[in-house]
Coordinates of C-alpha atoms and ligand atoms in Angstrom, one line a residue:
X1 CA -75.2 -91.8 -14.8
X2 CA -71.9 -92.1 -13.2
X3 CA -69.3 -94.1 -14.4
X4 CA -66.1 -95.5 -12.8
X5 CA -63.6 -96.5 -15.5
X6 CA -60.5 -98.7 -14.9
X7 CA -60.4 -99.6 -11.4
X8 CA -59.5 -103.3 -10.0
X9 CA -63.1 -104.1 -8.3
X10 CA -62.5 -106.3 -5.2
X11 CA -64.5 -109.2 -3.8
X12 CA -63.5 -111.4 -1.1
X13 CA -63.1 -114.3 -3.9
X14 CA -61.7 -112.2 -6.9
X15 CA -59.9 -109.0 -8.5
X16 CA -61.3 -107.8 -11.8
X17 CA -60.5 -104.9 -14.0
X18 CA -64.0 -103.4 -14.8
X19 CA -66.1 -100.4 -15.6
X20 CA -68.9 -99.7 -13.0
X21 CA -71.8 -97.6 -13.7
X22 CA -74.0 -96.1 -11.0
X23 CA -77.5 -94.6 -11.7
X24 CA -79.2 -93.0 -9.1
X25 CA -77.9 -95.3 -5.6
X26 CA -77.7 -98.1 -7.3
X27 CA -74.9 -100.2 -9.2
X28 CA -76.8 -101.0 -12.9
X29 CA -74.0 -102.2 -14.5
X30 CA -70.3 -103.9 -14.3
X31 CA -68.3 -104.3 -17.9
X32 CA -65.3 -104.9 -19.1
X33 CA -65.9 -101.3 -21.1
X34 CA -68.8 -99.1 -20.5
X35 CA -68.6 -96.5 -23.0
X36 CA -69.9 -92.7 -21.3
X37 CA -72.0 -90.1 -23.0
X38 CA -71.8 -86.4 -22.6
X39 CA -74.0 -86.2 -19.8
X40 CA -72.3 -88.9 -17.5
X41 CA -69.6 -88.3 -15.0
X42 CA -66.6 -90.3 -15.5
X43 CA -64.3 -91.3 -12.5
X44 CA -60.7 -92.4 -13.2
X45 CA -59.8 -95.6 -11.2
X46 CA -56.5 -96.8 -12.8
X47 CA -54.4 -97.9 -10.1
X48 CA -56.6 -97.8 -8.2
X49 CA -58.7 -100.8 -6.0
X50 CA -62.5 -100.8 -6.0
X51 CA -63.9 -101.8 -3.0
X52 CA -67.7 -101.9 -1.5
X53 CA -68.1 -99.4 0.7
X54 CA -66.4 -100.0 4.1
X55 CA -68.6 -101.2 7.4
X56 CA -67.7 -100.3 10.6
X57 CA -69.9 -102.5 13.0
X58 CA -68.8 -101.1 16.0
X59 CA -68.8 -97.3 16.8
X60 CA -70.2 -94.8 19.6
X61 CA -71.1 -91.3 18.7
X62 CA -72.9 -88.9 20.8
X63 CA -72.4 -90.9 24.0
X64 CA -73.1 -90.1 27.8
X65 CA -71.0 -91.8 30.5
X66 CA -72.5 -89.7 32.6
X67 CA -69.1 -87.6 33.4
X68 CA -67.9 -87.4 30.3
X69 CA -69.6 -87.1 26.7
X70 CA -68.3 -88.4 23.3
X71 CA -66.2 -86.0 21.2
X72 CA -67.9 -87.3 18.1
X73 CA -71.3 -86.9 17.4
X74 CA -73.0 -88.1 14.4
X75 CA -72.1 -85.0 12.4
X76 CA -68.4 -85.4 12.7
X77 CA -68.1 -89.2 13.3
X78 CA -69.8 -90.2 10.2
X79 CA -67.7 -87.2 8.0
X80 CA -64.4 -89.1 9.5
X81 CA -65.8 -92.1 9.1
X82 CA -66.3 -91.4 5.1
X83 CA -63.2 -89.9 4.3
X84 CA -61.7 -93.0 5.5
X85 CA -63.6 -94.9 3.4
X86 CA -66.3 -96.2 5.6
X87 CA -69.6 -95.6 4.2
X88 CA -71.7 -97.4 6.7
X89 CA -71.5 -97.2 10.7
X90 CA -73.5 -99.7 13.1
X91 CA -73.5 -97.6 16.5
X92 CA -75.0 -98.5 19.7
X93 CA -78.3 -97.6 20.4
X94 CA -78.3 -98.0 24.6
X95 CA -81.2 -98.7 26.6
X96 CA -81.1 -97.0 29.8
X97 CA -82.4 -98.6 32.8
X98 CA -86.2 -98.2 32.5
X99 CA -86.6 -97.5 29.0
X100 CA -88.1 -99.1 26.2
X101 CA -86.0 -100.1 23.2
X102 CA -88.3 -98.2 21.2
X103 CA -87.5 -95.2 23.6
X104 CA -83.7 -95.7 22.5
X105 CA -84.2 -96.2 19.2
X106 CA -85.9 -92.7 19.2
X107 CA -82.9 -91.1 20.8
X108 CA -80.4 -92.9 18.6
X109 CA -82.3 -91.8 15.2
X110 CA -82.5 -88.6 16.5
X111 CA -79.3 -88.4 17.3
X112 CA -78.2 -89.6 13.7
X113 CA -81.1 -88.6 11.2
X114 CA -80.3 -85.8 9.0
X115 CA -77.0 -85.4 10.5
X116 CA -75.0 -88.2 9.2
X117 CA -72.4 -88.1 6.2
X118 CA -72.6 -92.3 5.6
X119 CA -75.2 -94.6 6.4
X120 CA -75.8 -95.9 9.4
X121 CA -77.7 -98.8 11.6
X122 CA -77.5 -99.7 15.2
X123 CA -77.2 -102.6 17.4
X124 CA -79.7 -102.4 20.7
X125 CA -77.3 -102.3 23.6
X126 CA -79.8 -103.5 26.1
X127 CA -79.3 -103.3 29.9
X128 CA -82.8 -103.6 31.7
X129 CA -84.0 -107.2 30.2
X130 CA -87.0 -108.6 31.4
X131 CA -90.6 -109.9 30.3
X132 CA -91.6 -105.7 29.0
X133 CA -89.0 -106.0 27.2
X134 CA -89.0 -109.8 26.0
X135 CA -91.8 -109.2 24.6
X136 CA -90.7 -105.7 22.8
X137 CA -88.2 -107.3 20.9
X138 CA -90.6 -108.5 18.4
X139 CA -91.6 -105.3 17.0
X140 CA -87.3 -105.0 16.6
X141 CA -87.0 -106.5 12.9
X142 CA -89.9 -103.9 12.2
X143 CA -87.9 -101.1 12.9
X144 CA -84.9 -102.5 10.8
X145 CA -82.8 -103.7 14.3
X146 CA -81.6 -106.8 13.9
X147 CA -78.8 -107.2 16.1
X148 CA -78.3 -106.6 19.8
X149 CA -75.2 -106.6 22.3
X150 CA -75.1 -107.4 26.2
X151 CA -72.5 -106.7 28.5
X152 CA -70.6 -109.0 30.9
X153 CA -68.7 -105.9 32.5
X154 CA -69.6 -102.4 33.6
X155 CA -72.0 -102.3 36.5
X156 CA -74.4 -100.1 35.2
X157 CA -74.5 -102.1 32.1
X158 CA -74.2 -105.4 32.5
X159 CA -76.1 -108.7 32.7
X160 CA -76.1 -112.1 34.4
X161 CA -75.8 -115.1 32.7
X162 CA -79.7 -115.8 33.0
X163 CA -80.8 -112.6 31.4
X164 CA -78.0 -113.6 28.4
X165 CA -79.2 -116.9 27.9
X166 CA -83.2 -115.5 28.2
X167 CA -82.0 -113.2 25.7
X168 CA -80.1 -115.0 22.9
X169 CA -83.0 -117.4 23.3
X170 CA -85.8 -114.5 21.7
X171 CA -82.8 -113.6 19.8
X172 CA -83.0 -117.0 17.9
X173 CA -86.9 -116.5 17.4
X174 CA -86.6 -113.3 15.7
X175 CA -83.3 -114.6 13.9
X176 CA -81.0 -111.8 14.8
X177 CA -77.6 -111.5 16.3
X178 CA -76.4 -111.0 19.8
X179 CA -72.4 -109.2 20.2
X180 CA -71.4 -109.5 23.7
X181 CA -69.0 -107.1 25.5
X182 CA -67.1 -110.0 27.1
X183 CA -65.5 -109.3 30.5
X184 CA -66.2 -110.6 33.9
X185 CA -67.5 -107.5 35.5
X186 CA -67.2 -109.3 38.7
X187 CA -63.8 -110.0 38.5
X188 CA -63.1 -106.5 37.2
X189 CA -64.4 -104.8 40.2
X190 CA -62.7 -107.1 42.8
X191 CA -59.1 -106.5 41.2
X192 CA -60.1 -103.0 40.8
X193 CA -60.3 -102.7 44.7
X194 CA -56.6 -104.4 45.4
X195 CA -55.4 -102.0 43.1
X196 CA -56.7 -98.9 44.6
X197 CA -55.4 -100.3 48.3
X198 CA -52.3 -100.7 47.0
X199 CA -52.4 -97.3 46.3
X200 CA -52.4 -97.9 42.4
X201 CA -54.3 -94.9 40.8
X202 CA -52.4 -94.6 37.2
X203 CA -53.4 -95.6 34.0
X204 CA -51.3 -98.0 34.8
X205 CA -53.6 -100.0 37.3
X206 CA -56.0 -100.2 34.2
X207 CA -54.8 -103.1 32.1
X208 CA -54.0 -104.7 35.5
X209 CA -57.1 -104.7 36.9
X210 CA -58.9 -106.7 33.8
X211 CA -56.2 -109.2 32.6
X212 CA -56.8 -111.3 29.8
X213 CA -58.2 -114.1 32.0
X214 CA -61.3 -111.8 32.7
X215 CA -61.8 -111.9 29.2
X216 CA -60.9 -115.7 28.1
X217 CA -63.3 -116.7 31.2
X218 CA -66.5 -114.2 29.7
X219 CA -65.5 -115.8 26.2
X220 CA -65.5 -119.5 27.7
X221 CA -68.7 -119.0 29.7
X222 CA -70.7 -117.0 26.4
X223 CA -69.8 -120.0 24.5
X224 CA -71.6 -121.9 26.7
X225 CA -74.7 -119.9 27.1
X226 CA -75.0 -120.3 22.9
X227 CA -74.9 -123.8 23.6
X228 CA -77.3 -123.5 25.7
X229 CA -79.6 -121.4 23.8
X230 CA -78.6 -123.1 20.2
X231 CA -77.8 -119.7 18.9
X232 CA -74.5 -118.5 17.8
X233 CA -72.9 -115.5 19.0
X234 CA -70.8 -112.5 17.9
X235 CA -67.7 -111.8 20.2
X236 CA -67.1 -108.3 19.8
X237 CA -63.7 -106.4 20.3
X238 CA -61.7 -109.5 21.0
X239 CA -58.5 -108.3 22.4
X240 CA -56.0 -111.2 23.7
X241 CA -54.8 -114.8 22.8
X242 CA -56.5 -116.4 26.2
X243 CA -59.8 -115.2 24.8
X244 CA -59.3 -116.3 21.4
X245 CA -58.0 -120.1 22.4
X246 CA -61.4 -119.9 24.2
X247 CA -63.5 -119.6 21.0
X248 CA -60.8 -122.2 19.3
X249 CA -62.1 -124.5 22.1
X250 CA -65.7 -123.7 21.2
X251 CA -65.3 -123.8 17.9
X252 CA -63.9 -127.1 18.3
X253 CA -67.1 -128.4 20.3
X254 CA -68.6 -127.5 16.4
X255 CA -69.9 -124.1 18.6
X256 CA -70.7 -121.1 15.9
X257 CA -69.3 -118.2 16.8
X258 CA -68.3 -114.9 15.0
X259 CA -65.2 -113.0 16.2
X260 CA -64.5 -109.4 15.6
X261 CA -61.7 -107.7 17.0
X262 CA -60.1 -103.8 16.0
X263 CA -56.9 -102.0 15.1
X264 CA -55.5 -101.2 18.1
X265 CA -55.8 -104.8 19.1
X266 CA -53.0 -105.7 16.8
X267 CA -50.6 -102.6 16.4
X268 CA -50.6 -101.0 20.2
X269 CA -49.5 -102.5 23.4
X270 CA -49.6 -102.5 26.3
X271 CA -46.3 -100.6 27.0
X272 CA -48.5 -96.9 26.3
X273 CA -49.5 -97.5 29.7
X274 CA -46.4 -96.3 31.1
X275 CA -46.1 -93.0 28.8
X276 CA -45.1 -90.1 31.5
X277 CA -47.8 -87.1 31.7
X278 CA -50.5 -89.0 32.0
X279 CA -50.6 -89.9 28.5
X280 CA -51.7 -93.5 29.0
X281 CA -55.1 -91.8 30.0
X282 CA -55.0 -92.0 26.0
X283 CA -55.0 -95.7 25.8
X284 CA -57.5 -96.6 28.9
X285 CA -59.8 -98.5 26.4
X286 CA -62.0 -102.0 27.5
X287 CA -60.7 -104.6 27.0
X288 CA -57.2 -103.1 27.4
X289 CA -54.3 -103.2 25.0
X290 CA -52.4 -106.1 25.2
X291 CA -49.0 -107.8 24.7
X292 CA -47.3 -108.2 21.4
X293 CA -47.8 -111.3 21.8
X294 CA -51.5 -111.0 21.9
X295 CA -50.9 -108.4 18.7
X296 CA -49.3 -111.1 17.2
X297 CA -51.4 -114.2 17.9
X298 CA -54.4 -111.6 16.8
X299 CA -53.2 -110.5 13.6
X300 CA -52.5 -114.6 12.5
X301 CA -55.7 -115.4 13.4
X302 CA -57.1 -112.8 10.7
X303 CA -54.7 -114.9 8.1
X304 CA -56.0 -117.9 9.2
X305 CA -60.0 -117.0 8.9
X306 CA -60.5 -117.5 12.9
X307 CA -61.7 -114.1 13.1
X308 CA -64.7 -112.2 10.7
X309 CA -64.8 -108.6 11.1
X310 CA -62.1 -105.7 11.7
X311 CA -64.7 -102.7 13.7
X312 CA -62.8 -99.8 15.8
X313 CA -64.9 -99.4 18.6
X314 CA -64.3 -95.6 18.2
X315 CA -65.6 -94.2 21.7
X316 CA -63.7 -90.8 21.3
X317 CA -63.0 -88.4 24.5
X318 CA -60.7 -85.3 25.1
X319 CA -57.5 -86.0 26.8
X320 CA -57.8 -82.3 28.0
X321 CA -61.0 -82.5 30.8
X322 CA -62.9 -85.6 29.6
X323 CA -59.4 -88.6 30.4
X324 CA -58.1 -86.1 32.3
X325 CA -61.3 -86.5 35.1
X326 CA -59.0 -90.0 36.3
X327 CA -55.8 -87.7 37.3
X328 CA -56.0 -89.2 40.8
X329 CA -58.0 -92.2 39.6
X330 CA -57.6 -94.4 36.7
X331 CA -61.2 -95.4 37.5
X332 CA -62.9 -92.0 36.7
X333 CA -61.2 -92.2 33.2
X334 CA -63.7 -92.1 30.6
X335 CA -62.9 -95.4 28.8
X336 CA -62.6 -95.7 24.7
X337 CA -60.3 -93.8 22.1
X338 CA -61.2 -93.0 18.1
X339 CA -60.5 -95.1 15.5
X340 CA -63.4 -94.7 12.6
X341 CA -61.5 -92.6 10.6
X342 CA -58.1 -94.4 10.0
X343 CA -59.2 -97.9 10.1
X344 CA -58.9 -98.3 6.0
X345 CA -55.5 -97.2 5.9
X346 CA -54.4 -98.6 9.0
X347 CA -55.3 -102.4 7.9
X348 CA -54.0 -101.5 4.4
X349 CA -50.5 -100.7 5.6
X350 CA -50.1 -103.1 8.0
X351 CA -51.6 -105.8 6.9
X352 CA -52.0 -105.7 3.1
X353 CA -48.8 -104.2 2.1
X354 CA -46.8 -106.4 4.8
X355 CA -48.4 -109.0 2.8
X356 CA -49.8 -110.5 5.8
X357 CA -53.1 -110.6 3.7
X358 CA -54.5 -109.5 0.3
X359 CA -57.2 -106.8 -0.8
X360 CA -59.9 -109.8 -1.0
X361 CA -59.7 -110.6 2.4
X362 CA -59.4 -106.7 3.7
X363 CA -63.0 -106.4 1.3
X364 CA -63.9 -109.3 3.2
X365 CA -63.2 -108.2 7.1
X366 CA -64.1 -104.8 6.5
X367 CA -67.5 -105.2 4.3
X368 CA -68.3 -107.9 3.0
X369 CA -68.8 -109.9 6.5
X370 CA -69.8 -107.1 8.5
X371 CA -73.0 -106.6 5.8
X372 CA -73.7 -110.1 5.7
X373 CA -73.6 -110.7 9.9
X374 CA -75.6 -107.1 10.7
X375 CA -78.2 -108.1 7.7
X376 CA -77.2 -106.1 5.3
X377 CA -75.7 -108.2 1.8
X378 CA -76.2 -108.0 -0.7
X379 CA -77.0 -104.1 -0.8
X380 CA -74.1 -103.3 1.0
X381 CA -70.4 -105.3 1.3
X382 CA -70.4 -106.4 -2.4
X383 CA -70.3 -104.9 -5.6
X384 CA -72.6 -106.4 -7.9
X385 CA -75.4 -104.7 -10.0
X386 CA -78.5 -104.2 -7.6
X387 CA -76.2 -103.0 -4.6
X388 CA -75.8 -100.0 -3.4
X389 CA -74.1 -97.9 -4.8
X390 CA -71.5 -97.2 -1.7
X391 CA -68.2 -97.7 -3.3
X392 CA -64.6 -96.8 -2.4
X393 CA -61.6 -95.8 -5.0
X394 CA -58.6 -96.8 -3.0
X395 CA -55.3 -95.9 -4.1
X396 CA -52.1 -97.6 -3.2
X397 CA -50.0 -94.9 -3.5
X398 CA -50.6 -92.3 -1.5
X399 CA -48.0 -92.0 1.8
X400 CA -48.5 -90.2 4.6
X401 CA -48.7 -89.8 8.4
X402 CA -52.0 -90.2 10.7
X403 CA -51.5 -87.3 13.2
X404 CA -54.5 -85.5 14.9
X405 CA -53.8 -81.6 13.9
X406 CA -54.9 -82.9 10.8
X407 CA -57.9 -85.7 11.4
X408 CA -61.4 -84.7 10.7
X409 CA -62.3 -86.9 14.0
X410 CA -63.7 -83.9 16.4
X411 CA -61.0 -85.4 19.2
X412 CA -58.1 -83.9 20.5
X413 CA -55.7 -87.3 20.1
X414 CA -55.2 -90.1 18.3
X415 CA -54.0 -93.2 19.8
X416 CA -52.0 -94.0 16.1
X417 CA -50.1 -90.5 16.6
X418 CA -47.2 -90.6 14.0
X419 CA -48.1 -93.7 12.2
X420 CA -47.1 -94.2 8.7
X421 CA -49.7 -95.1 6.6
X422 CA -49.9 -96.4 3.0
X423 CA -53.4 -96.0 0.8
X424 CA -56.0 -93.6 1.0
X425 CA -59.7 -93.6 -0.3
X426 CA -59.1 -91.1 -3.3
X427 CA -63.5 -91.3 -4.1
X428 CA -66.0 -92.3 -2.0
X429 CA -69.9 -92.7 -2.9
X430 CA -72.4 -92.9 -0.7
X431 CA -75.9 -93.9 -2.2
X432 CA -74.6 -93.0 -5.4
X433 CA -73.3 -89.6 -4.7
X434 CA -69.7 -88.7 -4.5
X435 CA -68.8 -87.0 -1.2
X436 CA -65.5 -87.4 -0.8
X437 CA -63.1 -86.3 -3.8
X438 CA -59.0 -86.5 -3.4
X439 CA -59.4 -87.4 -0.4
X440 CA -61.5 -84.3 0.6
X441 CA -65.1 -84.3 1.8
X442 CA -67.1 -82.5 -1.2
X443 CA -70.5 -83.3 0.1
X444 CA -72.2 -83.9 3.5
X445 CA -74.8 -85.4 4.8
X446 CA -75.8 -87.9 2.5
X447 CA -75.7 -90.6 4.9
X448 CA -79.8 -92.5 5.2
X449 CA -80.7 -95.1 8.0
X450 CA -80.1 -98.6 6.6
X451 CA -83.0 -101.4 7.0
X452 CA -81.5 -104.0 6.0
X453 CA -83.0 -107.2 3.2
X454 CA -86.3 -107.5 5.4
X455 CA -87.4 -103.7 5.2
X456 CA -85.7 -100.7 3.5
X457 CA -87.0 -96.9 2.7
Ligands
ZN501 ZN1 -67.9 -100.7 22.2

C-alpha cells in the first residue's frame, strides 16, 4: 500500500486535510489518519495540495501536416505532460480523407500504446463524413471514443455546416460530445489572399488574416447548428471576447454549451507578432493570440464559471526547419506551439496566487470537468475511494523560471520563455505508481489507454 500523509486534498467544492491510501491503482481509503505499516510507502504531503490527477483534453503528439511533423511524440509528450502534473491526455485521433475511424484509431493507439508515461484517450477528429462513416460511429463507444471534433477552418480539414449538423445529430444518439475548431475557413482564405497581394508575408499577416470576427461568426453559427440538432456542443480553444459574447448570446437563448479555452489565450498577446528574427514564427497558433483585452475578458470569464476547461492545445514544432518553412510565407508556417508541460504551474501562478481564483476551481478546470465532459468521472478528476489512483502532490513553494534548455517537451522553444512560475508537482501517480518524484521523472511508461464508465480494461 501507499500512503499519502498530510496533504490538503482538493475538490472543486472543498479543501480537506486527509491521509490517502492507494492499493494497487486504486484510491481504497481517505482518513483523517491512516496509520502505515512497515511494508507501506509513506509520502509526505504537508504543505502541500492534493489534487486529482490533471486532464489535458486537448493535445497533438506525433502529428503530420504534411510539411512538417510534431516535435512530440507520445514518448516525450506524455513524460512532459506528467511532470507537469498531467496524468491524463485526450489527443486527436484524425481521420484522413478516405479512412475509416477505425483505421485512425489503429494509427493513434499505435502511435500511443506502450509508449505513453500518463494515460491517454482521444477525441475522433473527423474530416470525410458521410453515410460509411454515419453509420461507423456506432461501433465508437465500443472502442471507448466518445467524443469527436470537426473543423470550421483548414481546407483539408474542414466541414460544412450540413455535415456538422448530420453529425452532432448521430452524435446525440450515441450520447457523445462534439468540440468544434471554430473559424470561418472561408473567410480565412479570402483575407489570406489580400494579405499576400499586399505583399504581407510575415508572421505578422497571421493574426490579421483570421480576426476575432472569424471566430465569433463560427461560434454564433455552431450555436445554431446545436439548436438545430438539440445537442450541445464543446467550443474548443476559445480565444477572443467576440467569440465568447457569442456563446453569452447562446447561452442566453438557454443554448448548452461547453467552453474550453488554453494558457496562452490569457497571458500572450498579440504584440509577439512583431518580435524581430522571425521569432513570431513561434506564436503562429489557430486561433491566434489576441489583445489584452481579449486576455483579460478571457481570464474573468474563468472567475465567473462562463468557461469549463483550461487544455493547451500543445501542437509542438521546431522553430529551426519546421516554423522556419514560412520564411517568405507566413502561410507555409506550421501552426501550433507546446504547452502540455507547463500548464499546472502556469494557471497556478497566474491565476491562483494572483487570487484571481482558488485551488477548487483550478481542480475543477483542469480535472474535474475535463473527466466528467470526455466520460471519464468518477475514475479520473476526483479523489474519492474507487478512483483512480492518478494523484498530484503540488507544492506552493517552489519558484522558478519556465525556460526551454531545461523543459522535458522534445521542442526547441517555448512560447512562456522566461516566465516566472510559482508551484510545482513535487509527486505524481499514475495508476497507482509514483513516476515522478521531486519533480523528476522516476518511472516511465506507465501511462494505459483510458475507456472511460461504459468500458474499461
Ligand atoms: Zn488543436
Amino acid at each position: 500500500m501507499k500512503i499519502i500523509k498530510n496533504g490538503t486534498l482538493i475538490s472543486p467544492q472543498k479543501m480537506l486535510i486527509a491521509d490517502i491510501a492507494i492499493q494497487n491503482n486504486k484510491i481504497i481509503e481517505i482518513s483523517a489518519n491512516i496509520n502505515p505499516s512497515d511494508e507501506d510507502e509513506v509520502y509526505d504531503a504537508s504543505g502541500c495540495y492534493v489534487f486529482p490527477g490533471f486532464i489535458d483534453g486537448h493535445t497533438h503528439f506525433d502529428m503530420d501536416t504534411g510539411t512538417a511533423h510534431t516535435a512530440d511524440d507520445f514518448i516525450s509528450g506524455t513524460k512532459a505532460a506528467v511532470v507537469g502534473g498531467t496524468t491524463t491526455i485526450v489527443d486527436f485521433a484524425t481521420q484522413e480523407k478516405g479512412q475509416s475511424l477505425k483505421e485512425a484509431y489503429d494509427i493513434w493507439m499505435k502511435k500511443a500504446k506502450d509508449k505513453s508515461s500518463c494515460n491517454y484517450r482521444f477525441h475522433m477528429a473527423i474530416t470525410d463524413w458521410n453515410e460509411t462513416i454515419k453509420e461507423e460511429m456506432n461501433k465508437m463507444p465500443e472502442l471507448g471514443v466518445t467524443s469527436f471534433k470537426m473543423y470550421m477552418a483548414y481546407d483539408s480539414l474542414l466541414s460544412n455546416d450540413a455535415e456538422i449538423l448530420a453529425c452532432l445529430k448521430k452524435i446525440k444518439e450515441i450520447d457523445g460530445v462534439l468540440g468544434v475548431h471554430c473559424e470561418n475557413g472561408t473567410l480565412i482564405n479570402e483575407l489570406t489572399k489580400e494579405k499576400i497581394a499586399a505583399g504581407e508575408t510575415s508572421p505578422g499577416a497571421h493574426p490579421a488574416s483570421r480576426p476575432d470576427y472569424v471566430e465569433a461568426e463560427a461560434i454564433n453559427r455552431l450555436a445554431y447548428i446545436s439548436t438545430l440538432a438539440d445537442h450541445p456542443v464543446n467550443i474548443v480553444h476559445l480565444s477572443s471576447l467576440a467569440g465568447l459574447n457569442e456563446i453569452r448570446n447562446a447561452r442566453k437563448r438557454n443554448q448548452e454549451i461547453t467552453v474550453e479555452t488554453c494558457p496562452q489565450y490569457l497571458l500572450l498577446d498579440d504584440h509577439y507578432y512583431n518580435l524581430d528574427n522571425f521569432e513570431g514564427a513561434k506564436y503562429v497558433i489557430s486561433p491566434p493570440l489576441r489583445k489584452e483585452k481579449d486576455n483579460k475578458a478571457l481570464i474573468q470569464a474563468i472567475v465567473d464559471g462562463e468557461i469549463d476547461t483550461i487544455a493547451t492545445d500543445h501542437c509542438s514544432f521546431n522553430f529551426k526547419n519546421d516554423k522556419e518553412l514560412g520564411k517568405e510565407d507566413f502561410r507555409k508556417i506550421p501552426n501550433g506551439a507546446p504547452g502540455v508541460e507547463h500548464r499546472p504551474q502556469l494557471i497556478y501562478t497566474y491565476l491562483v496566487e494572483e487570487s484571481r481564483i482558488d485551488v477548487m476551481r483550478m481542480c475543477e478546470l483542469m480535472s474535474t470537468n475535463p473527466a466528467k465532459r470526455y466520460g471519464m468521472y468518477p475514475e479520473k478528476g476526483a479523489l474519492e475511494v474507487g478512483s483512480d489512483a492518478d494523484i498530484v502532490i503540488f507544492s506552493p513553494d517552489y519558484e522558478g523560471v519556465i525556460t526551454a534548455s531545461k523543459q522535458i517537451q522534445n521542442v526547441d522553444y517555448t512560447p512562456f520563455e522566461g516566465f516566472k512560475i510559482k508551484g510545482q508537482a513535487k509527486n505524481v501517480f499514475v495508476n497507482g505508481e509514483c513516476v515522478v518524484k521531486d519533480g523528476t521523472i522516476v518511472k516511465e511508461n506507465q501511462g494505459t489507454y483510458v475507456f472511460g464508465p461504459r468500458k474499461r480494461v
